């Protein structure tokens, strides 16, 4: 079986190099390179033939074409297979023995008169020799003598592709479509060829035609387009597809196919605003159940696009009261509203606090299904604890859920995590660690168990138990959840890098206490601790962390001016700190909030040139390019070349 597979591999490889052009789709300047050779082993063949084949392949790899031509010439005379023919032909071409190469191709044509691939080999040989007119005539004769046979048409087109004659391949497919009279349209092959030729508008048009005419091909077409778009570095394919779909939707408003496809594209591009607009249009014109809009609301929630989710849920509440999705939408609307509330400035939080409380209370009362309302109960408890500073009420709400027999056990585990946070906020770390240990023990190999272990390790760090914390974090570095593993790794490294010795770490002790105060929303006390620590630890490895943490506190307090200054100090005073690029990104976020696009662009440029290996480099490059293009459009200035 393995031997057959090896033979199959080499044959397949040659197809893709253009040497064998059965279904190959790859360009090749050289017909076959040495690095593209696989070994062929057939235990049923005589040992001498096996050895000769291996020797010939080795010569070919080493570009010793005189020797490989001699070996494959002998093999071809004994066994004129396509593989032996191909290696013999390109060995002759490699040694520039064009006369024998021509004789060989003509002999192969006589032996296999119905195989169009060999005709194209002859034409290619003439073109290589400089007899272009003669070679083109061979190509033209092959096209004009095409039979109405799907396999032959594909073979001829693929042969042209292997010789970089894409226009002739296109002509072959188009003539083949006419010959087959609608029984097969070669849309897939044409679309792939358009992609090779970078004619993306025609590619998109062809794929859409294929999917529109055969609904069973929709998933296939979407998968192909998704693949091409994943390699679409300059956005040309995205733009071609979006433009074509928008035109088609406007031209055919009553045809659902294009509207559905446009929605799919918006989701692929994570353009949830466009997705919601399209979902609403589909719902009003075709669906009228709210389900499409509900799906977009759910996707937006998962992507943390809560403003879109809030608008989507609101649409359902307005238009589908009493429908099955109404209760879930009421729950989702309250949750997305609360998530947006958490992003508001402190001033707006205070202004809208009572409105938020009423909305959360109404959701809890309006959603009758316990397992749907669970999210709203958790939000309400969080609101009372962290925004109304009434942790007792939050504890009361969560304990009510834990006592409810109708609530799933898995949901109760999440509630215990919330309850642990509230106890920690209230200054009771022992009750918090008890709850976290319960969740960890009950879910040892589950993500929620790993989350509980991580929170317990962080709690131990807060109270100065660094050894125990490091032990737990070391285990979590191998967690299946990448997010948990990364968080564990970061905290582990932070502790190990900032411990002074095995017994005393006064700087780390104070910093950990300050972090706990931040968690408890005691920002003034935390800042005072960090100020005192920085005054005596400006030369300590923890100094950059102190400035960064103070910047984060300033953001939480709504003081963007102070935060910007502190983040600037991080990368100015500690340019080699692992927090330097993070600090610049924080400044970029602040500049955007202040609508200072010039400063944001300057900071993006700083990341590109000072921290090119940063995880933010791709995002910075995209934003800086966009800013340059916008500025160019406004000022008509030359656009500088950016490094890839």
Coordinates of C-alpha atoms in Angstrom, one line a residue:
X1 CA 0.0 0.0 0.0
X2 CA 2.8 2.4 0.9
X3 CA 4.5 1.6 -2.3
X4 CA 1.4 2.5 -4.3
X5 CA 1.2 5.7 -2.3
X6 CA 4.8 6.6 -3.2
X7 CA 4.1 6.1 -6.9
X8 CA 0.9 8.2 -6.5
X9 CA 2.9 11.0 -4.7
X10 CA 5.4 11.4 -7.5
X11 CA 2.7 11.3 -10.2
X12 CA 0.6 13.8 -8.3
X13 CA 3.7 16.0 -7.7
X14 CA 4.5 16.1 -11.4
X15 CA 0.9 17.0 -12.1
X16 CA 1.3 20.1 -9.9
X17 CA 4.6 21.1 -11.4
X18 CA 3.2 21.1 -14.9
X19 CA 5.4 18.2 -16.1
X20 CA 2.3 16.1 -15.8
X21 CA -0.7 18.2 -16.5
X22 CA -3.7 16.0 -15.7
X23 CA -5.1 18.3 -13.1
X24 CA -2.2 20.5 -12.1
X25 CA -2.8 24.1 -11.3
X26 CA 0.7 25.4 -10.3
X27 CA 3.0 27.6 -12.4
X28 CA 6.6 26.4 -13.0
X29 CA 9.4 28.3 -14.7
X30 CA 11.5 25.2 -14.7
X31 CA 9.5 22.1 -15.6
X32 CA 10.7 20.0 -12.6
X33 CA 13.2 21.1 -9.9
X34 CA 15.4 18.7 -8.0
X35 CA 13.7 19.6 -4.7
X36 CA 10.4 18.5 -6.1
X37 CA 11.3 14.8 -6.5
X38 CA 9.9 12.0 -4.5
X39 CA 11.3 8.5 -4.5
X40 CA 9.4 5.8 -6.3
X41 CA 9.7 2.2 -5.0
X42 CA 8.1 -0.8 -6.5
X43 CA 9.0 -4.1 -4.8
X44 CA 7.6 -6.0 -7.8
X45 CA 10.0 -4.4 -10.2
X46 CA 13.4 -5.9 -10.9
X47 CA 16.1 -4.7 -8.5
X48 CA 18.2 -3.3 -11.3
X49 CA 15.3 -1.2 -12.6
X50 CA 14.7 0.1 -9.0
X51 CA 18.4 1.1 -8.7
X52 CA 18.4 2.8 -12.1
X53 CA 15.3 4.8 -11.2
X54 CA 16.8 5.9 -7.9
X55 CA 20.1 6.8 -9.6
X56 CA 18.3 8.8 -12.3
X57 CA 16.3 10.7 -9.7
X58 CA 19.5 11.5 -7.8
X59 CA 21.2 12.8 -11.0
X60 CA 18.1 14.9 -11.8
X61 CA 18.1 16.4 -8.3
X62 CA 21.7 17.3 -8.7
X63 CA 21.0 18.8 -12.2
X64 CA 23.4 16.4 -13.8
X65 CA 21.2 16.2 -16.9
X66 CA 23.6 14.3 -19.1
X67 CA 23.6 11.4 -16.6
X68 CA 19.8 11.6 -15.8
X69 CA 19.0 11.7 -19.6
X70 CA 21.1 8.5 -20.1
X71 CA 19.4 6.7 -17.2
X72 CA 15.8 7.8 -18.0
X73 CA 16.4 7.2 -21.7
X74 CA 17.1 3.6 -21.0
X75 CA 14.2 3.3 -18.6
X76 CA 11.9 4.9 -21.2
X77 CA 12.9 2.4 -23.9
X78 CA 12.1 -0.5 -21.6
X79 CA 9.0 1.0 -20.1
X80 CA 7.5 4.1 -21.9
X81 CA 5.5 5.3 -18.9
X82 CA 4.5 8.9 -18.6
X83 CA 6.8 9.3 -15.6
X84 CA 9.8 8.0 -17.4
X85 CA 8.9 10.0 -20.5
X86 CA 8.6 13.2 -18.4
X87 CA 11.9 12.9 -16.6
X88 CA 13.6 11.9 -19.9
X89 CA 12.1 14.9 -21.7
X90 CA 13.1 17.5 -19.1
X91 CA 16.5 15.9 -18.7
X92 CA 17.0 16.4 -22.5
X93 CA 15.7 20.0 -22.2
X94 CA 18.0 20.5 -19.2
X95 CA 21.1 19.4 -21.3
X96 CA 19.8 21.5 -24.2
X97 CA 19.4 18.5 -26.5
X98 CA 16.4 19.9 -28.2
X99 CA 16.6 17.6 -31.3
X100 CA 16.3 14.4 -29.3
X101 CA 13.6 16.1 -27.2
X102 CA 11.6 16.8 -30.3
X103 CA 11.9 13.2 -31.5
X104 CA 10.9 12.0 -28.1
X105 CA 7.7 14.1 -27.9
X106 CA 6.7 13.2 -31.4
X107 CA 7.2 9.5 -30.6
X108 CA 5.0 9.9 -27.5
X109 CA 2.3 11.6 -29.7
X110 CA 2.4 8.6 -32.1
X111 CA 2.1 6.2 -29.2
X112 CA -0.7 8.1 -27.5
X113 CA -2.5 10.1 -30.3
X114 CA -5.5 10.9 -28.1
X115 CA -3.5 12.5 -25.3
X116 CA -3.4 16.3 -25.8
X117 CA -0.8 16.8 -23.2
X118 CA 1.9 15.6 -25.5
X119 CA 0.8 18.0 -28.3
X120 CA 1.3 20.9 -25.8
X121 CA 4.7 19.5 -24.9
X122 CA 5.7 19.8 -28.5
X123 CA 4.3 23.3 -28.8
X124 CA 6.2 24.3 -25.6
X125 CA 9.4 22.8 -27.0
X126 CA 9.1 24.9 -30.2
X127 CA 8.4 28.0 -28.1
X128 CA 11.5 27.2 -26.0
X129 CA 13.6 26.9 -29.1
X130 CA 12.4 30.3 -30.3
X131 CA 10.1 29.0 -33.0
X132 CA 7.2 30.8 -31.4
X133 CA 5.0 30.9 -34.5
X134 CA 5.4 27.1 -35.0
X135 CA 4.7 26.4 -31.3
X136 CA 1.6 28.7 -31.3
X137 CA 0.2 26.8 -34.3
X138 CA 0.5 23.5 -32.3
X139 CA -1.4 25.2 -29.4
X140 CA -4.1 26.5 -31.8
X141 CA -4.5 23.2 -33.5
X142 CA -5.0 21.5 -30.2
X143 CA -7.8 23.9 -29.2
X144 CA -9.5 23.8 -32.5
X145 CA -9.6 20.0 -32.6
X146 CA -11.0 19.7 -29.1
X147 CA -13.6 16.9 -28.8
X148 CA -16.8 17.3 -26.6
X149 CA -15.1 15.4 -23.8
X150 CA -14.9 16.9 -20.3
X151 CA -11.7 15.0 -19.3
X152 CA -9.9 16.0 -22.5
X153 CA -10.9 19.6 -22.2
X154 CA -9.5 19.7 -18.6
X155 CA -6.3 17.9 -19.6
X156 CA -5.7 20.5 -22.4
X157 CA -6.4 23.5 -20.1
X158 CA -4.2 22.1 -17.4
X159 CA -1.4 21.5 -19.8
X160 CA -1.6 25.2 -20.8
X161 CA -1.6 26.2 -17.2
X162 CA 1.5 24.1 -16.6
X163 CA 3.2 26.0 -19.4
X164 CA 2.0 29.4 -18.0
X165 CA -0.3 29.9 -21.0
X166 CA -3.2 31.0 -18.9
X167 CA -5.0 32.8 -21.7
X168 CA -5.1 29.7 -23.8
X169 CA -6.3 27.7 -20.8
X170 CA -9.1 30.2 -20.5
X171 CA -10.0 29.9 -24.1
X172 CA -10.0 26.1 -23.8
X173 CA -12.5 26.2 -20.9
X174 CA -14.7 28.6 -22.7
X175 CA -14.7 26.5 -25.9
X176 CA -15.3 23.4 -23.8
X177 CA -18.3 24.9 -22.3
X178 CA -19.7 25.5 -25.8
X179 CA -18.9 22.0 -26.8
X180 CA -20.6 20.4 -23.8
X181 CA -23.7 22.5 -24.4
X182 CA -24.6 23.3 -20.8
X183 CA -23.9 19.8 -19.3
X184 CA -20.8 21.2 -17.6
X185 CA -19.8 24.8 -17.4
X186 CA -16.2 24.7 -15.9
X187 CA -17.1 27.5 -13.5
X188 CA -14.9 26.1 -10.7
X189 CA -11.9 25.7 -13.1
X190 CA -12.5 29.2 -14.6
X191 CA -12.7 30.8 -11.2
X192 CA -9.4 29.2 -10.1
X193 CA -7.8 30.3 -13.3
X194 CA -9.1 33.9 -12.8
X195 CA -7.5 33.8 -9.4
X196 CA -4.2 32.8 -10.8
X197 CA -4.4 35.6 -13.3
X198 CA -5.4 38.0 -10.5
X199 CA -8.7 38.9 -12.3
X200 CA -10.5 38.9 -9.0
X201 CA -13.7 40.5 -10.2
X202 CA -14.2 37.8 -12.8
X203 CA -13.3 35.1 -10.3
X204 CA -16.0 36.4 -7.9
X205 CA -18.5 36.7 -10.7
X206 CA -17.8 33.1 -11.7
X207 CA -18.0 31.7 -8.2
X208 CA -21.3 33.5 -7.5
X209 CA -22.8 32.2 -10.7
X210 CA -21.8 28.7 -9.8
X211 CA -23.4 29.0 -6.3
X212 CA -26.5 30.8 -7.6
X213 CA -27.2 28.1 -10.3
X214 CA -26.5 25.2 -7.9
X215 CA -27.4 25.7 -4.3
X216 CA -25.6 22.5 -3.3
X217 CA -22.4 24.4 -4.3
X218 CA -22.9 27.3 -1.9
X219 CA -20.9 25.9 1.0
X220 CA -18.1 24.9 -1.4
X221 CA -18.0 28.3 -3.0
X222 CA -17.9 30.0 0.4
X223 CA -15.1 27.8 1.5
X224 CA -13.1 28.6 -1.6
X225 CA -13.7 32.3 -1.2
X226 CA -12.8 32.1 2.5
X227 CA -9.5 30.4 1.6
X228 CA -8.7 33.0 -1.0
X229 CA -9.6 35.9 1.3
X230 CA -7.4 34.5 4.1
X231 CA -4.4 35.2 1.7
X232 CA -5.8 38.5 0.5
X233 CA -3.1 40.8 1.8
X234 CA -4.2 44.0 0.0
X235 CA -8.0 43.4 0.3
X236 CA -8.6 43.1 -3.4
X237 CA -10.7 40.0 -3.2
X238 CA -12.7 41.3 -0.3
X239 CA -13.4 44.5 -2.2
X240 CA -14.3 42.6 -5.4
X241 CA -16.7 40.3 -3.6
X242 CA -18.3 43.1 -1.5
X243 CA -18.7 45.3 -4.6
X244 CA -20.3 42.5 -6.7
X245 CA -22.7 41.5 -3.9
X246 CA -23.8 45.1 -3.2
X247 CA -24.5 45.6 -6.9
X248 CA -26.4 42.3 -7.2
X249 CA -28.5 43.1 -4.1
X250 CA -29.5 46.5 -5.5
X251 CA -30.2 45.0 -8.9
X252 CA -32.1 42.0 -7.6
X253 CA -33.8 43.2 -4.4
X254 CA -36.3 40.3 -4.4
X255 CA -33.7 37.6 -4.8
X256 CA -32.5 36.2 -1.4
X257 CA -29.4 34.5 -2.6
X258 CA -27.3 37.7 -2.9
X259 CA -28.6 39.1 0.3
X260 CA -27.7 35.9 2.2
X261 CA -24.3 35.9 0.7
X262 CA -23.7 39.6 1.6
X263 CA -24.6 38.7 5.2
X264 CA -22.1 35.8 5.1
X265 CA -19.4 38.1 3.9
X266 CA -20.1 40.7 6.6
X267 CA -19.7 37.9 9.2
X268 CA -16.4 36.7 7.7
X269 CA -15.1 40.2 7.8
X270 CA -16.3 40.6 11.4
X271 CA -18.2 43.7 10.2
X272 CA -21.0 43.3 12.7
X273 CA -22.6 46.7 11.9
X274 CA -23.0 45.7 8.3
X275 CA -24.1 42.2 9.3
X276 CA -26.9 43.7 11.5
X277 CA -28.1 46.0 8.7
X278 CA -28.2 43.1 6.3
X279 CA -29.9 40.8 8.9
X280 CA -32.6 43.4 9.5
X281 CA -33.2 43.8 5.7
X282 CA -33.4 40.0 5.3
X283 CA -35.8 39.8 8.2
X284 CA -38.1 42.5 6.9
X285 CA -38.2 41.2 3.3
X286 CA -38.0 37.4 3.7
X287 CA -37.8 35.9 7.1
X288 CA -40.0 37.8 9.5
X289 CA -39.2 35.6 12.5
X290 CA -36.4 37.6 14.0
X291 CA -34.1 34.6 14.0
X292 CA -31.5 36.0 11.6
X293 CA -31.2 39.2 13.7
X294 CA -31.0 37.1 16.9
X295 CA -28.1 35.1 15.4
X296 CA -26.2 38.3 14.7
X297 CA -27.0 39.5 18.2
X298 CA -25.5 36.3 19.6
X299 CA -22.4 36.5 17.4
X300 CA -21.8 40.1 18.3
X301 CA -22.1 39.3 22.0
X302 CA -19.5 36.5 21.6
X303 CA -17.2 39.0 19.8
X304 CA -17.6 41.6 22.5
X305 CA -19.4 43.9 20.1
X306 CA -22.0 44.8 22.7
X307 CA -23.3 48.0 21.0
X308 CA -24.3 45.9 17.9
X309 CA -25.7 43.2 20.1
X310 CA -27.7 45.8 22.1
X311 CA -29.2 47.2 18.9
X312 CA -30.0 43.8 17.5
X313 CA -31.8 42.6 20.7
X314 CA -33.7 45.9 20.9
X315 CA -35.0 45.3 17.3
X316 CA -36.3 41.9 18.4
X317 CA -38.0 43.3 21.5
X318 CA -39.7 46.0 19.4
X319 CA -40.9 43.7 16.7
X320 CA -41.4 40.2 18.2
X321 CA -43.0 40.6 21.6
X322 CA -44.5 37.3 22.6
X323 CA -42.5 35.2 20.2
X324 CA -40.3 32.3 21.4
X325 CA -37.1 34.4 21.1
X326 CA -38.5 37.3 23.0
X327 CA -37.4 36.1 26.5
X328 CA -33.8 35.3 25.4
X329 CA -33.7 38.7 23.6
X330 CA -34.8 40.5 26.8
X331 CA -32.0 38.7 28.7
X332 CA -29.5 39.4 26.0
X333 CA -30.5 43.1 25.7
X334 CA -30.0 43.7 29.4
X335 CA -26.6 41.9 29.4
X336 CA -25.3 43.8 26.4
X337 CA -26.5 47.1 27.9
X338 CA -24.7 46.3 31.1
X339 CA -21.5 45.4 29.2
X340 CA -21.7 48.7 27.4
X341 CA -22.4 50.5 30.7
X342 CA -19.1 49.1 32.1
X343 CA -17.2 50.8 29.3
X344 CA -18.7 54.3 30.0
X345 CA -16.7 57.1 31.7
X346 CA -17.1 57.4 35.4
X347 CA -19.2 60.5 35.0
X348 CA -21.6 58.7 32.7
X349 CA -21.7 55.6 34.9
X350 CA -22.9 57.8 37.8
X351 CA -25.4 59.5 35.6
X352 CA -26.9 56.3 34.2
X353 CA -26.5 54.1 37.3
X354 CA -30.2 54.1 38.4
X355 CA -31.3 53.5 34.8
X356 CA -29.0 50.5 34.6
X357 CA -30.2 49.1 37.9
X358 CA -33.8 49.2 36.8
X359 CA -33.0 47.6 33.5
X360 CA -31.2 44.7 35.2
X361 CA -34.0 44.3 37.8
X362 CA -36.6 44.3 35.0
X363 CA -34.7 41.6 33.1
X364 CA -34.5 39.4 36.2
X365 CA -38.2 39.7 36.7
X366 CA -39.2 39.5 33.1
X367 CA -37.3 36.3 32.2
X368 CA -39.1 33.3 33.7
X369 CA -36.7 30.6 32.6
X370 CA -34.0 30.3 35.3
X371 CA -31.3 29.1 33.1
X372 CA -31.8 32.0 30.7
X373 CA -32.1 34.6 33.5
X374 CA -28.9 33.3 35.2
X375 CA -26.7 35.7 33.2
X376 CA -28.9 38.7 34.3
X377 CA -28.7 37.6 38.0
X378 CA -25.0 37.5 37.7
X379 CA -24.9 40.9 36.0
X380 CA -27.2 42.4 38.7
X381 CA -24.9 41.0 41.5
X382 CA -21.9 42.4 39.8
X383 CA -23.6 45.8 39.4
X384 CA -24.6 46.0 43.1
X385 CA -21.1 45.0 44.2
X386 CA -18.7 46.8 41.9
X387 CA -20.8 49.8 40.8
X388 CA -23.3 50.4 43.6
X389 CA -20.8 49.3 46.2
X390 CA -23.3 47.1 48.0
X391 CA -21.6 43.7 48.0
X392 CA -24.0 42.3 50.6
X393 CA -26.9 42.6 48.0
X394 CA -24.7 41.0 45.4
X395 CA -23.9 38.0 47.7
X396 CA -27.6 37.7 48.5
X397 CA -28.5 37.5 44.8
X398 CA -25.9 34.9 44.0
X399 CA -26.7 32.7 47.0
X400 CA -30.4 32.7 45.8
X401 CA -29.2 31.2 42.5
X402 CA -27.1 28.6 44.3
X403 CA -30.2 27.5 46.3
X404 CA -32.3 27.2 43.2
X405 CA -32.7 23.5 42.2
X406 CA -33.7 24.4 38.6
X407 CA -30.4 26.0 37.8
X408 CA -27.9 23.8 36.1
X409 CA -24.9 22.7 38.1
X410 CA -22.5 24.1 35.4
X411 CA -24.1 27.5 35.8
X412 CA -23.7 27.3 39.6
X413 CA -20.0 26.8 39.2
X414 CA -19.8 30.1 37.3
X415 CA -21.9 31.7 40.1
X416 CA -19.4 30.5 42.7
X417 CA -16.6 32.2 40.8
X418 CA -18.6 35.5 40.8
X419 CA -19.3 35.0 44.5
X420 CA -15.6 34.5 45.2
X421 CA -14.8 37.8 43.5
X422 CA -17.4 39.6 45.7
X423 CA -16.0 38.1 48.9
X424 CA -12.5 39.2 47.8
X425 CA -13.8 42.7 47.0
X426 CA -15.4 42.8 50.5
X427 CA -12.0 41.9 52.1
X428 CA -12.7 38.3 52.9
X429 CA -10.0 36.3 50.9
X430 CA -10.5 33.2 53.0
X431 CA -14.2 32.7 51.9
X432 CA -13.1 33.5 48.4
X433 CA -10.4 30.8 48.3
X434 CA -12.8 28.3 49.8
X435 CA -15.3 28.8 46.9
X436 CA -12.5 28.8 44.3
X437 CA -11.2 25.5 45.7
X438 CA -14.7 24.0 45.5
X439 CA -15.0 24.9 41.8
X440 CA -11.4 23.7 41.1
X441 CA -12.0 20.3 42.9
X442 CA -15.4 19.7 41.1
X443 CA -14.0 20.6 37.7
X444 CA -10.3 19.4 37.7
X445 CA -9.9 18.9 34.0
X446 CA -12.4 21.5 32.8
X447 CA -11.7 25.1 31.7
X448 CA -13.7 26.4 34.6
X449 CA -11.6 24.4 37.0
X450 CA -8.5 25.9 35.4
X451 CA -10.0 29.4 35.7
X452 CA -10.7 28.7 39.4
X453 CA -7.1 27.5 39.9
X454 CA -5.8 30.7 38.2
X455 CA -7.9 32.9 40.4
X456 CA -6.8 31.1 43.5
X457 CA -3.2 31.5 42.5
X458 CA -3.7 35.2 41.9
X459 CA -5.4 35.5 45.3
X460 CA -2.3 33.8 46.9
X461 CA -0.1 36.3 45.1
X462 CA -2.2 39.1 46.5
X463 CA -1.6 37.9 50.1
X464 CA 2.1 37.2 49.6
X465 CA 2.1 33.4 49.3
X466 CA 4.3 33.4 46.2
X467 CA 5.7 29.9 46.4
X468 CA 2.2 28.3 46.4
X469 CA 1.1 30.7 43.7
X470 CA 4.1 29.8 41.5
X471 CA 3.4 26.1 42.0
X472 CA -0.2 26.5 40.8
X473 CA 0.7 28.8 37.9
X474 CA 3.4 26.4 36.7
X475 CA 0.7 23.7 36.3
X476 CA -1.6 26.1 34.5
X477 CA 1.1 27.0 31.9
X478 CA 0.1 23.8 30.2
X479 CA -3.7 24.5 30.3
X480 CA -5.7 23.7 27.2
X481 CA -7.1 27.3 27.2
X482 CA -4.5 29.5 25.6
X483 CA -5.9 32.6 27.4
X484 CA -5.5 30.9 30.8
X485 CA -2.1 29.5 29.9
X486 CA -0.9 32.9 28.9
X487 CA -2.3 34.6 32.0
X488 CA -0.6 32.0 34.2
X489 CA 2.7 32.4 32.3
X490 CA 2.6 36.2 32.7
X491 CA 1.9 36.1 36.4
X492 CA 4.4 33.3 37.0
X493 CA 7.2 35.3 35.2
X494 CA 6.2 38.5 37.0
X495 CA 6.5 36.9 40.4
X496 CA 9.8 35.1 39.6
X497 CA 11.4 38.2 38.1
X498 CA 10.4 40.5 41.0
X499 CA 11.1 38.3 44.0
X500 CA 14.1 39.6 45.9
X501 CA 14.9 36.3 47.6
X502 CA 13.3 33.2 48.9
X503 CA 12.0 34.8 52.1
X504 CA 11.6 38.5 51.7
X505 CA 10.3 40.5 48.7
X506 CA 9.2 43.9 50.1
X507 CA 8.7 45.6 46.7
X508 CA 6.6 42.7 45.4
X509 CA 4.6 42.6 48.7
X510 CA 3.6 46.3 48.3
X511 CA 2.9 46.0 44.6
X512 CA 0.6 42.9 45.2
X513 CA -1.2 44.8 48.0
X514 CA -1.7 47.7 45.5
X515 CA -3.1 45.3 42.9
X516 CA -5.6 43.9 45.4
X517 CA -6.7 47.5 46.3
X518 CA -7.3 48.1 42.6
X519 CA -9.4 45.0 42.4
X520 CA -11.4 46.4 45.4
X521 CA -11.8 49.7 43.6
X522 CA -9.8 51.5 46.2
X523 CA -7.9 53.5 43.7
X524 CA -6.7 56.3 45.9
X525 CA -5.1 53.9 48.4
X526 CA -3.6 51.9 45.7
X527 CA -2.0 55.0 44.1
X528 CA -0.6 56.1 47.4
X529 CA 1.0 52.7 47.9
X530 CA 2.5 52.7 44.4
X531 CA 3.8 56.3 44.8
X532 CA 5.6 55.3 48.0
X533 CA 7.0 52.2 46.4
X534 CA 8.3 54.0 43.3
X535 CA 10.1 56.6 45.5
X536 CA 12.2 53.8 47.1
X537 CA 12.3 51.3 44.1
X538 CA 13.0 53.4 41.0
X539 CA 16.0 51.2 40.3
X540 CA 14.2 47.9 41.1
X541 CA 13.0 45.7 38.2
X542 CA 9.4 46.4 39.3
X543 CA 9.7 50.1 38.6
X544 CA 8.2 49.9 35.1
X545 CA 5.3 47.8 36.4
X546 CA 4.6 50.5 39.0
X547 CA 4.3 53.3 36.4
X548 CA 2.2 51.0 34.1
X549 CA -0.2 50.1 37.0
X550 CA -0.5 53.8 37.9
X551 CA -1.4 54.5 34.3
X552 CA -4.1 51.8 34.4
X553 CA -5.5 53.3 37.6
X554 CA -5.7 56.7 36.0
X555 CA -7.6 55.2 33.1
X556 CA -10.1 53.6 35.5
X557 CA -10.5 57.0 37.3
X558 CA -11.2 58.7 33.9
X559 CA -8.0 60.8 34.0
X560 CA -6.7 60.3 30.4
X561 CA -4.2 63.1 30.7
X562 CA -2.4 61.6 33.7
X563 CA -2.7 58.1 32.2
X564 CA -1.0 59.3 28.9
X565 CA 1.8 60.8 30.8
X566 CA 2.4 57.7 32.9
X567 CA 2.3 55.4 29.9
X568 CA 4.7 57.7 28.1
X569 CA 7.2 57.4 31.1
X570 CA 7.1 53.6 30.8
X571 CA 8.6 53.4 27.3
X572 CA 10.7 56.5 27.7
X573 CA 12.4 55.4 30.9
X574 CA 12.3 51.7 30.2
X575 CA 12.5 51.3 26.4
X576 CA 13.5 47.6 26.7
X577 CA 10.7 46.7 29.1
X578 CA 8.2 44.1 28.0
X579 CA 5.5 46.6 28.9
X580 CA 6.9 49.3 26.5
X581 CA 4.8 48.4 23.5
X582 CA 1.8 47.8 25.8
X583 CA 2.2 51.3 27.1
X584 CA 2.3 52.8 23.6
X585 CA -0.9 50.9 22.7
X586 CA -2.6 52.3 25.8
X587 CA -1.6 55.8 24.6
X588 CA -3.1 55.0 21.2
X589 CA -6.4 54.1 22.8
X590 CA -6.3 57.3 24.8
X591 CA -5.5 59.4 21.6
X592 CA -8.5 57.7 19.8
X593 CA -10.8 58.6 22.7
X594 CA -9.6 62.1 22.4
X595 CA -10.1 62.0 18.6
X596 CA -6.4 62.8 18.2
X597 CA -5.7 60.8 15.0
X598 CA -2.3 62.5 14.4
X599 CA -1.0 61.4 17.7
X600 CA -2.4 57.9 17.3
X601 CA -0.7 57.6 13.9
X602 CA 2.6 58.8 15.4
X603 CA 2.4 56.2 18.1
X604 CA 1.6 53.5 15.6
X605 CA 4.7 54.5 13.7
X606 CA 6.7 54.3 16.9
X607 CA 5.6 50.7 17.4
X608 CA 6.6 49.8 13.8
X609 CA 10.1 51.3 14.0
X610 CA 11.0 50.8 17.6
X611 CA 9.1 47.5 18.3
X612 CA 8.8 45.7 15.0
X613 CA 8.5 42.3 16.7
X614 CA 5.6 43.5 18.9
X615 CA 2.3 41.5 18.8
X616 CA 0.7 44.9 18.0
X617 CA 2.9 45.5 14.9
X618 CA 0.3 44.1 12.4
X619 CA -2.5 46.2 13.9
X620 CA -0.2 49.3 14.0
X621 CA 0.8 48.8 10.4
X622 CA -2.8 48.5 9.2
X623 CA -3.8 51.6 11.2
X624 CA -0.8 53.7 10.1
X625 CA -1.5 52.7 6.4
X626 CA -5.1 53.7 6.7
X627 CA -4.1 57.0 8.3
X628 CA -1.6 57.7 5.5
X629 CA -4.2 56.9 2.8
X630 CA -6.8 59.1 4.4
X631 CA -4.3 61.9 4.7
X632 CA -3.2 61.4 1.1
X633 CA -6.8 61.6 -0.1
X634 CA -7.3 64.9 1.9
X635 CA -4.0 66.6 0.9
X636 CA -3.0 64.8 -2.3
X637 CA 0.4 64.0 -1.0
X638 CA 2.7 61.2 -2.2
X639 CA 2.1 58.0 -0.2
X640 CA 5.4 56.6 1.2
X641 CA 6.3 53.0 0.7
X642 CA 5.8 50.9 3.8
X643 CA 7.9 47.8 4.5
X644 CA 6.0 44.5 4.4

